[in-house]
Amino acid sequence: MTEMRYVDGLKRAIELEMERDARVIVLGEDVGVGGPFGITAGLLERFGDRRIINTPISEDSIMGLATGAALAGKRPIIEIMFVDFVTLAMSQLVNHTAKLRFMSGGQLSVPLVIRVQQGAGGGWGAHHSQSLEAWFHHVPGLKVVAPSNAADALGLLRAAIRDEDPVLFIEHRGLHFRRDEVADPDNIPTLGTAKIVRPGKDLTIISYSKAVWDALAAAGELAARDISAEVIDLRSLSPLDMATVLRSVERTSRALVVHEAVLQGNIVAARKSCSLVMYNYDGQPVARYHLEHAWPSKLEVSALKAGASEVLMETVTIVCEHIQRVSG
């Protein structure tokens, strides 16, 4: 068992896969000097400038270059510093990278990983702090992964690099320097598998990325009120492991979804079948906790520390009252 930071898990995954497969290359702005968060530091010296490739400041060009390299037999990992900047490469990503397998009748594959950072925290401003995962959840042919801990950052990134389809790999900046136990660096989860990180019987809390830790904290609050909450870390958003979610909700009859994205058009809203099935188990709709605004950087810290936790606990209180009313 090794303790590892989230960023170190990401770096180790890239190192291991570059050692294993000479087709793996890394492209992006300043990746040769580590990128904005130091994750690729030292890789240029180790693997050379034909595999660690600094690019111009042009996200559209990076996406197009990487897509072409993948079609030609490479397995590129690209770093788009912030998920917000993927907007500059949307046509390449959505209309080409994600579609070429379908448009070629399965003759072509695009084994490409797009690493992005997202989420509130750190005072980066509203145009660097969005949670845009639902946009990409709507794109056929694109897989979306959002790990919550160092072990999954390492294992899921290795799985994404080995996958034959493009994978958007979402890293929350608020997790980068978090330390977690990593039991086995060679444990490579299957994409599209959720994980029950806390078992329970009265309520299912469904989450992903950094919000998993908020969900676990809420489950602790519930335990103090004699309510047993099960917490599911989705890990992958597309494909989404609905089987694990529905089995849990069928057992607990209640669901609370915790995420950092805005309410309208979020992952839950995109999965109407999920909401309808959960609604029918107990006659109650799925409860959701979310952030509603693109925070100005000066207000962000106080909003996240106070407002966000207060709203989450208000939601938990409502769920508690419902459980107690039904069981009483």
PDB file of N, CA, C and O in Angstrom, residues 193-251:
ATOM      1  N   THR A 193     -17.391   1.374 -15.174  1.00  0.00           N
ATOM      2  CA  THR A 193     -17.767   0.654 -13.957  1.00  0.00           C
ATOM      3  C   THR A 193     -17.741   1.607 -12.766  1.00  0.00           C
ATOM      4  O   THR A 193     -16.718   2.224 -12.483  1.00  0.00           O
ATOM      5  N   ALA A 194     -18.884   1.708 -12.096  1.00  0.00           N
ATOM      6  CA  ALA A 194     -18.971   2.510 -10.874  1.00  0.00           C
ATOM      7  C   ALA A 194     -18.475   1.698  -9.694  1.00  0.00           C
ATOM      8  O   ALA A 194     -18.284   0.481  -9.787  1.00  0.00           O
ATOM      9  N   LYS A 195     -18.285   2.382  -8.567  1.00  0.00           N
ATOM     10  CA  LYS A 195     -17.784   1.712  -7.372  1.00  0.00           C
ATOM     11  C   LYS A 195     -18.556   2.191  -6.146  1.00  0.00           C
ATOM     12  O   LYS A 195     -18.720   3.399  -5.945  1.00  0.00           O
ATOM     13  N   ILE A 196     -19.024   1.247  -5.342  1.00  0.00           N
ATOM     14  CA  ILE A 196     -19.662   1.599  -4.081  1.00  0.00           C
ATOM     15  C   ILE A 196     -18.553   1.869  -3.070  1.00  0.00           C
ATOM     16  O   ILE A 196     -17.806   0.968  -2.694  1.00  0.00           O
ATOM     17  N   VAL A 197     -18.415   3.126  -2.652  1.00  0.00           N
ATOM     18  CA  VAL A 197     -17.319   3.499  -1.759  1.00  0.00           C
ATOM     19  C   VAL A 197     -17.755   3.543  -0.299  1.00  0.00           C
ATOM     20  O   VAL A 197     -16.918   3.648   0.606  1.00  0.00           O
ATOM     21  N   ARG A 198     -19.057   3.482  -0.072  1.00  0.00           N
ATOM     22  CA  ARG A 198     -19.587   3.347   1.297  1.00  0.00           C
ATOM     23  C   ARG A 198     -20.927   2.627   1.192  1.00  0.00           C
ATOM     24  O   ARG A 198     -21.857   3.137   0.562  1.00  0.00           O
ATOM     25  N   PRO A 199     -21.062   1.458   1.787  1.00  0.00           N
ATOM     26  CA  PRO A 199     -22.332   0.734   1.713  1.00  0.00           C
ATOM     27  C   PRO A 199     -23.375   1.339   2.652  1.00  0.00           C
ATOM     28  O   PRO A 199     -23.032   1.952   3.670  1.00  0.00           O
ATOM     29  N   GLY A 200     -24.638   1.175   2.297  1.00  0.00           N
ATOM     30  CA  GLY A 200     -25.733   1.675   3.132  1.00  0.00           C
ATOM     31  C   GLY A 200     -27.048   1.066   2.695  1.00  0.00           C
ATOM     32  O   GLY A 200     -27.116   0.372   1.677  1.00  0.00           O
ATOM     33  N   LYS A 201     -28.105   1.339   3.448  1.00  0.00           N
ATOM     34  CA  LYS A 201     -29.387   0.698   3.162  1.00  0.00           C
ATOM     35  C   LYS A 201     -30.569   1.655   3.082  1.00  0.00           C
ATOM     36  O   LYS A 201     -31.641   1.280   2.604  1.00  0.00           O
ATOM     37  N   ASP A 202     -30.418   2.920   3.517  1.00  0.00           N
ATOM     38  CA  ASP A 202     -31.560   3.826   3.572  1.00  0.00           C
ATOM     39  C   ASP A 202     -31.610   4.819   2.419  1.00  0.00           C
ATOM     40  O   ASP A 202     -32.667   5.351   2.094  1.00  0.00           O
ATOM     41  N   LEU A 203     -30.477   5.119   1.818  1.00  0.00           N
ATOM     42  CA  LEU A 203     -30.379   6.165   0.805  1.00  0.00           C
ATOM     43  C   LEU A 203     -29.167   5.897  -0.072  1.00  0.00           C
ATOM     44  O   LEU A 203     -28.125   5.471   0.419  1.00  0.00           O
ATOM     45  N   THR A 204     -29.307   6.155  -1.373  1.00  0.00           N
ATOM     46  CA  THR A 204     -28.174   6.072  -2.296  1.00  0.00           C
ATOM     47  C   THR A 204     -27.732   7.485  -2.664  1.00  0.00           C
ATOM     48  O   THR A 204     -28.539   8.284  -3.153  1.00  0.00           O
ATOM     49  N   ILE A 205     -26.459   7.811  -2.403  1.00  0.00           N
ATOM     50  CA  ILE A 205     -25.887   9.081  -2.844  1.00  0.00           C
ATOM     51  C   ILE A 205     -24.968   8.787  -4.020  1.00  0.00           C
ATOM     52  O   ILE A 205     -24.036   7.992  -3.913  1.00  0.00           O
ATOM     53  N   ILE A 206     -25.255   9.414  -5.147  1.00  0.00           N
ATOM     54  CA  ILE A 206     -24.542   9.153  -6.397  1.00  0.00           C
ATOM     55  C   ILE A 206     -23.688  10.370  -6.720  1.00  0.00           C
ATOM     56  O   ILE A 206     -24.190  11.504  -6.729  1.00  0.00           O
ATOM     57  N   SER A 207     -22.404  10.169  -6.993  1.00  0.00           N
ATOM     58  CA  SER A 207     -21.530  11.307  -7.234  1.00  0.00           C
ATOM     59  C   SER A 207     -20.349  10.900  -8.102  1.00  0.00           C
ATOM     60  O   SER A 207     -20.222   9.734  -8.505  1.00  0.00           O
ATOM     61  N   TYR A 208     -19.483  11.862  -8.367  1.00  0.00           N
ATOM     62  CA  TYR A 208     -18.268  11.609  -9.144  1.00  0.00           C
ATOM     63  C   TYR A 208     -17.305  12.761  -8.927  1.00  0.00           C
ATOM     64  O   TYR A 208     -17.673  13.830  -8.435  1.00  0.00           O
ATOM     65  N   SER A 209     -16.050  12.538  -9.261  1.00  0.00           N
ATOM     66  CA  SER A 209     -14.989  13.529  -9.145  1.00  0.00           C
ATOM     67  C   SER A 209     -14.897  14.046  -7.696  1.00  0.00           C
ATOM     68  O   SER A 209     -15.131  13.309  -6.745  1.00  0.00           O
ATOM     69  N   LYS A 210     -14.585  15.309  -7.520  1.00  0.00           N
ATOM     70  CA  LYS A 210     -14.355  15.853  -6.185  1.00  0.00           C
ATOM     71  C   LYS A 210     -15.603  15.785  -5.304  1.00  0.00           C
ATOM     72  O   LYS A 210     -15.504  15.681  -4.067  1.00  0.00           O
ATOM     73  N   ALA A 211     -16.771  15.836  -5.898  1.00  0.00           N
ATOM     74  CA  ALA A 211     -18.009  15.828  -5.116  1.00  0.00           C
ATOM     75  C   ALA A 211     -18.217  14.516  -4.359  1.00  0.00           C
ATOM     76  O   ALA A 211     -19.031  14.455  -3.430  1.00  0.00           O
ATOM     77  N   VAL A 212     -17.482  13.454  -4.742  1.00  0.00           N
ATOM     78  CA  VAL A 212     -17.567  12.192  -3.996  1.00  0.00           C
ATOM     79  C   VAL A 212     -17.202  12.421  -2.533  1.00  0.00           C
ATOM     80  O   VAL A 212     -17.816  11.854  -1.621  1.00  0.00           O
ATOM     81  N   TRP A 213     -16.208  13.284  -2.290  1.00  0.00           N
ATOM     82  CA  TRP A 213     -15.768  13.526  -0.918  1.00  0.00           C
ATOM     83  C   TRP A 213     -16.820  14.317  -0.147  1.00  0.00           C
ATOM     84  O   TRP A 213     -16.987  14.117   1.065  1.00  0.00           O
ATOM     85  N   ASP A 214     -17.555  15.200  -0.824  1.00  0.00           N
ATOM     86  CA  ASP A 214     -18.686  15.872  -0.184  1.00  0.00           C
ATOM     87  C   ASP A 214     -19.781  14.867   0.139  1.00  0.00           C
ATOM     88  O   ASP A 214     -20.430  14.946   1.187  1.00  0.00           O
ATOM     89  N   ALA A 215     -19.998  13.930  -0.772  1.00  0.00           N
ATOM     90  CA  ALA A 215     -21.020  12.907  -0.555  1.00  0.00           C
ATOM     91  C   ALA A 215     -20.667  12.030   0.647  1.00  0.00           C
ATOM     92  O   ALA A 215     -21.531  11.684   1.460  1.00  0.00           O
ATOM     93  N   LEU A 216     -19.389  11.672   0.774  1.00  0.00           N
ATOM     94  CA  LEU A 216     -18.965  10.858   1.908  1.00  0.00           C
ATOM     95  C   LEU A 216     -19.115  11.631   3.221  1.00  0.00           C
ATOM     96  O   LEU A 216     -19.501  11.058   4.256  1.00  0.00           O
ATOM     97  N   ALA A 217     -18.828  12.925   3.189  1.00  0.00           N
ATOM     98  CA  ALA A 217     -19.013  13.745   4.389  1.00  0.00           C
ATOM     99  C   ALA A 217     -20.493  13.808   4.766  1.00  0.00           C
ATOM    100  O   ALA A 217     -20.855  13.723   5.950  1.00  0.00           O
ATOM    101  N   ALA A 218     -21.357  13.949   3.768  1.00  0.00           N
ATOM    102  CA  ALA A 218     -22.797  13.972   4.033  1.00  0.00           C
ATOM    103  C   ALA A 218     -23.268  12.636   4.595  1.00  0.00           C
ATOM    104  O   ALA A 218     -24.115  12.594   5.497  1.00  0.00           O
ATOM    105  N   ALA A 219     -22.710  11.553   4.079  1.00  0.00           N
ATOM    106  CA  ALA A 219     -23.071  10.226   4.592  1.00  0.00           C
ATOM    107  C   ALA A 219     -22.672  10.094   6.057  1.00  0.00           C
ATOM    108  O   ALA A 219     -23.374   9.451   6.855  1.00  0.00           O
ATOM    109  N   GLY A 220     -21.556  10.710   6.430  1.00  0.00           N
ATOM    110  CA  GLY A 220     -21.153  10.711   7.828  1.00  0.00           C
ATOM    111  C   GLY A 220     -22.134  11.471   8.696  1.00  0.00           C
ATOM    112  O   GLY A 220     -22.459  11.053   9.817  1.00  0.00           O
ATOM    113  N   GLU A 221     -22.634  12.606   8.186  1.00  0.00           N
ATOM    114  CA  GLU A 221     -23.648  13.373   8.909  1.00  0.00           C
ATOM    115  C   GLU A 221     -24.926  12.552   9.078  1.00  0.00           C
ATOM    116  O   GLU A 221     -25.563  12.569  10.133  1.00  0.00           O
ATOM    117  N   LEU A 222     -25.291  11.849   8.036  1.00  0.00           N
ATOM    118  CA  LEU A 222     -26.494  11.019   8.095  1.00  0.00           C
ATOM    119  C   LEU A 222     -26.337   9.891   9.106  1.00  0.00           C
ATOM    120  O   LEU A 222     -27.283   9.549   9.832  1.00  0.00           O
ATOM    121  N   ALA A 223     -25.148   9.304   9.166  1.00  0.00           N
ATOM    122  CA  ALA A 223     -24.908   8.209  10.110  1.00  0.00           C
ATOM    123  C   ALA A 223     -25.123   8.675  11.546  1.00  0.00           C
ATOM    124  O   ALA A 223     -25.596   7.910  12.401  1.00  0.00           O
ATOM    125  N   ALA A 224     -24.784   9.941  11.815  1.00  0.00           N
ATOM    126  CA  ALA A 224     -24.990  10.486  13.155  1.00  0.00           C
ATOM    127  C   ALA A 224     -26.479  10.600  13.489  1.00  0.00           C
ATOM    128  O   ALA A 224     -26.847  10.738  14.656  1.00  0.00           O
ATOM    129  N   ARG A 225     -27.318  10.549  12.466  1.00  0.00           N
ATOM    130  CA  ARG A 225     -28.772  10.590  12.665  1.00  0.00           C
ATOM    131  C   ARG A 225     -29.399   9.202  12.473  1.00  0.00           C
ATOM    132  O   ARG A 225     -30.591   9.076  12.210  1.00  0.00           O
ATOM    133  N   ASP A 226     -28.553   8.187  12.532  1.00  0.00           N
ATOM    134  CA  ASP A 226     -29.000   6.795  12.393  1.00  0.00           C
ATOM    135  C   ASP A 226     -29.611   6.499  11.032  1.00  0.00           C
ATOM    136  O   ASP A 226     -30.530   5.682  10.904  1.00  0.00           O
ATOM    137  N   ILE A 227     -29.097   7.160  10.005  1.00  0.00           N
ATOM    138  CA  ILE A 227     -29.523   6.893   8.631  1.00  0.00           C
ATOM    139  C   ILE A 227     -28.311   6.383   7.858  1.00  0.00           C
ATOM    140  O   ILE A 227     -27.252   7.018   7.847  1.00  0.00           O
ATOM    141  N   SER A 228     -28.463   5.240   7.237  1.00  0.00           N
ATOM    142  CA  SER A 228     -27.367   4.570   6.546  1.00  0.00           C
ATOM    143  C   SER A 228     -27.394   4.918   5.056  1.00  0.00           C
ATOM    144  O   SER A 228     -28.300   4.514   4.325  1.00  0.00           O
ATOM    145  N   ALA A 229     -26.403   5.684   4.623  1.00  0.00           N
ATOM    146  CA  ALA A 229     -26.344   6.125   3.224  1.00  0.00           C
ATOM    147  C   ALA A 229     -25.282   5.355   2.457  1.00  0.00           C
ATOM    148  O   ALA A 229     -24.152   5.203   2.928  1.00  0.00           O
ATOM    149  N   GLU A 230     -25.660   4.870   1.288  1.00  0.00           N
ATOM    150  CA  GLU A 230     -24.703   4.227   0.389  1.00  0.00           C
ATOM    151  C   GLU A 230     -24.182   5.275  -0.582  1.00  0.00           C
ATOM    152  O   GLU A 230     -24.957   6.044  -1.145  1.00  0.00           O
ATOM    153  N   VAL A 231     -22.869   5.326  -0.770  1.00  0.00           N
ATOM    154  CA  VAL A 231     -22.261   6.300  -1.678  1.00  0.00           C
ATOM    155  C   VAL A 231     -21.668   5.573  -2.877  1.00  0.00           C
ATOM    156  O   VAL A 231     -20.867   4.645  -2.716  1.00  0.00           O
ATOM    157  N   ILE A 232     -22.070   5.999  -4.070  1.00  0.00           N
ATOM    158  CA  ILE A 232     -21.552   5.428  -5.321  1.00  0.00           C
ATOM    159  C   ILE A 232     -20.691   6.461  -6.026  1.00  0.00           C
ATOM    160  O   ILE A 232     -21.131   7.586  -6.270  1.00  0.00           O
ATOM    161  N   ASP A 233     -19.467   6.081  -6.338  1.00  0.00           N
ATOM    162  CA  ASP A 233     -18.573   6.885  -7.166  1.00  0.00           C
ATOM    163  C   ASP A 233     -18.727   6.381  -8.601  1.00  0.00           C
ATOM    164  O   ASP A 233     -18.320   5.262  -8.929  1.00  0.00           O
ATOM    165  N   LEU A 234     -19.307   7.207  -9.457  1.00  0.00           N
ATOM    166  CA  LEU A 234     -19.574   6.767 -10.837  1.00  0.00           C
ATOM    167  C   LEU A 234     -18.282   6.478 -11.601  1.00  0.00           C
ATOM    168  O   LEU A 234     -18.236   5.594 -12.446  1.00  0.00           O
ATOM    169  N   ARG A 235     -17.244   7.261 -11.375  1.00  0.00           N
ATOM    170  CA  ARG A 235     -15.938   7.133 -12.036  1.00  0.00           C
ATOM    171  C   ARG A 235     -16.010   7.413 -13.529  1.00  0.00           C
ATOM    172  O   ARG A 235     -15.300   8.265 -14.032  1.00  0.00           O
ATOM    173  N   SER A 236     -16.843   6.691 -14.258  1.00  0.00           N
ATOM    174  CA  SER A 236     -17.054   6.961 -15.679  1.00  0.00           C
ATOM    175  C   SER A 236     -18.448   7.543 -15.866  1.00  0.00           C
ATOM    176  O   SER A 236     -19.414   7.044 -15.295  1.00  0.00           O
ATOM    177  N   LEU A 237     -18.545   8.587 -16.681  1.00  0.00           N
ATOM    178  CA  LEU A 237     -19.836   9.201 -16.976  1.00  0.00           C
ATOM    179  C   LEU A 237     -20.385   8.719 -18.308  1.00  0.00           C
ATOM    180  O   LEU A 237     -21.588   8.738 -18.525  1.00  0.00           O
ATOM    181  N   SER A 238     -19.498   8.313 -19.181  1.00  0.00           N
ATOM    182  CA  SER A 238     -19.915   7.727 -20.447  1.00  0.00           C
ATOM    183  C   SER A 238     -18.816   6.761 -20.896  1.00  0.00           C
ATOM    184  O   SER A 238     -17.692   7.198 -21.176  1.00  0.00           O
ATOM    185  N   PRO A 239     -19.108   5.443 -20.868  1.00  0.00           N
ATOM    186  CA  PRO A 239     -20.386   4.823 -20.512  1.00  0.00           C
ATOM    187  C   PRO A 239     -20.685   4.946 -19.017  1.00  0.00           C
ATOM    188  O   PRO A 239     -19.764   4.995 -18.193  1.00  0.00           O
ATOM    189  N   LEU A 240     -21.969   5.012 -18.704  1.00  0.00           N
ATOM    190  CA  LEU A 240     -22.432   5.173 -17.327  1.00  0.00           C
ATOM    191  C   LEU A 240     -22.932   3.830 -16.809  1.00  0.00           C
ATOM    192  O   LEU A 240     -23.726   3.157 -17.472  1.00  0.00           O
ATOM    193  N   ASP A 241     -22.466   3.461 -15.639  1.00  0.00           N
ATOM    194  CA  ASP A 241     -22.813   2.160 -15.055  1.00  0.00           C
ATOM    195  C   ASP A 241     -24.185   2.254 -14.364  1.00  0.00           C
ATOM    196  O   ASP A 241     -24.278   2.295 -13.141  1.00  0.00           O
ATOM    197  N   MET A 242     -25.248   2.271 -15.164  1.00  0.00           N
ATOM    198  CA  MET A 242     -26.594   2.377 -14.612  1.00  0.00           C
ATOM    199  C   MET A 242     -26.993   1.139 -13.835  1.00  0.00           C
ATOM    200  O   MET A 242     -27.819   1.207 -12.920  1.00  0.00           O
ATOM    201  N   ALA A 243     -26.426  -0.010 -14.159  1.00  0.00           N
ATOM    202  CA  ALA A 243     -26.803  -1.250 -13.466  1.00  0.00           C
ATOM    203  C   ALA A 243     -26.476  -1.144 -11.977  1.00  0.00           C
ATOM    204  O   ALA A 243     -27.302  -1.477 -11.120  1.00  0.00           O
ATOM    205  N   THR A 244     -25.266  -0.652 -11.657  1.00  0.00           N
ATOM    206  CA  THR A 244     -24.889  -0.497 -10.249  1.00  0.00           C
ATOM    207  C   THR A 244     -25.769   0.528  -9.553  1.00  0.00           C
ATOM    208  O   THR A 244     -26.223   0.331  -8.421  1.00  0.00           O
ATOM    209  N   VAL A 245     -26.036   1.633 -10.235  1.00  0.00           N
ATOM    210  CA  VAL A 245     -26.877   2.681  -9.648  1.00  0.00           C
ATOM    211  C   VAL A 245     -28.280   2.166  -9.371  1.00  0.00           C
ATOM    212  O   VAL A 245     -28.826   2.337  -8.269  1.00  0.00           O
ATOM    213  N   LEU A 246     -28.888   1.518 -10.353  1.00  0.00           N
ATOM    214  CA  LEU A 246     -30.275   1.082 -10.198  1.00  0.00           C
ATOM    215  C   LEU A 246     -30.416  -0.046  -9.187  1.00  0.00           C
ATOM    216  O   LEU A 246     -31.417  -0.105  -8.457  1.00  0.00           O
ATOM    217  N   ARG A 247     -29.424  -0.926  -9.110  1.00  0.00           N
ATOM    218  CA  ARG A 247     -29.475  -1.970  -8.080  1.00  0.00           C
ATOM    219  C   ARG A 247     -29.480  -1.351  -6.689  1.00  0.00           C
ATOM    220  O   ARG A 247     -30.213  -1.781  -5.787  1.00  0.00           O
ATOM    221  N   SER A 248     -28.660  -0.325  -6.510  1.00  0.00           N
ATOM    222  CA  SER A 248     -28.585   0.332  -5.212  1.00  0.00           C
ATOM    223  C   SER A 248     -29.882   1.060  -4.885  1.00  0.00           C
ATOM    224  O   SER A 248     -30.418   0.939  -3.782  1.00  0.00           O
ATOM    225  N   VAL A 249     -30.404   1.812  -5.843  1.00  0.00           N
ATOM    226  CA  VAL A 249     -31.627   2.586  -5.599  1.00  0.00           C
ATOM    227  C   VAL A 249     -32.831   1.672  -5.415  1.00  0.00           C
ATOM    228  O   VAL A 249     -33.738   1.971  -4.628  1.00  0.00           O
ATOM    229  N   GLU A 250     -32.834   0.558  -6.108  1.00  0.00           N
ATOM    230  CA  GLU A 250     -33.917  -0.397  -5.912  1.00  0.00           C
ATOM    231  C   GLU A 250     -33.898  -0.928  -4.472  1.00  0.00           C
ATOM    232  O   GLU A 250     -34.951  -1.190  -3.882  1.00  0.00           O
ATOM    233  N   ARG A 251     -32.704  -1.050  -3.905  1.00  0.00           N
ATOM    234  CA  ARG A 251     -32.573  -1.556  -2.542  1.00  0.00           C
ATOM    235  C   ARG A 251     -32.897  -0.482  -1.502  1.00  0.00           C
ATOM    236  O   ARG A 251     -33.525  -0.756  -0.492  1.00  0.00           O
TER     237      ARG A 251
END
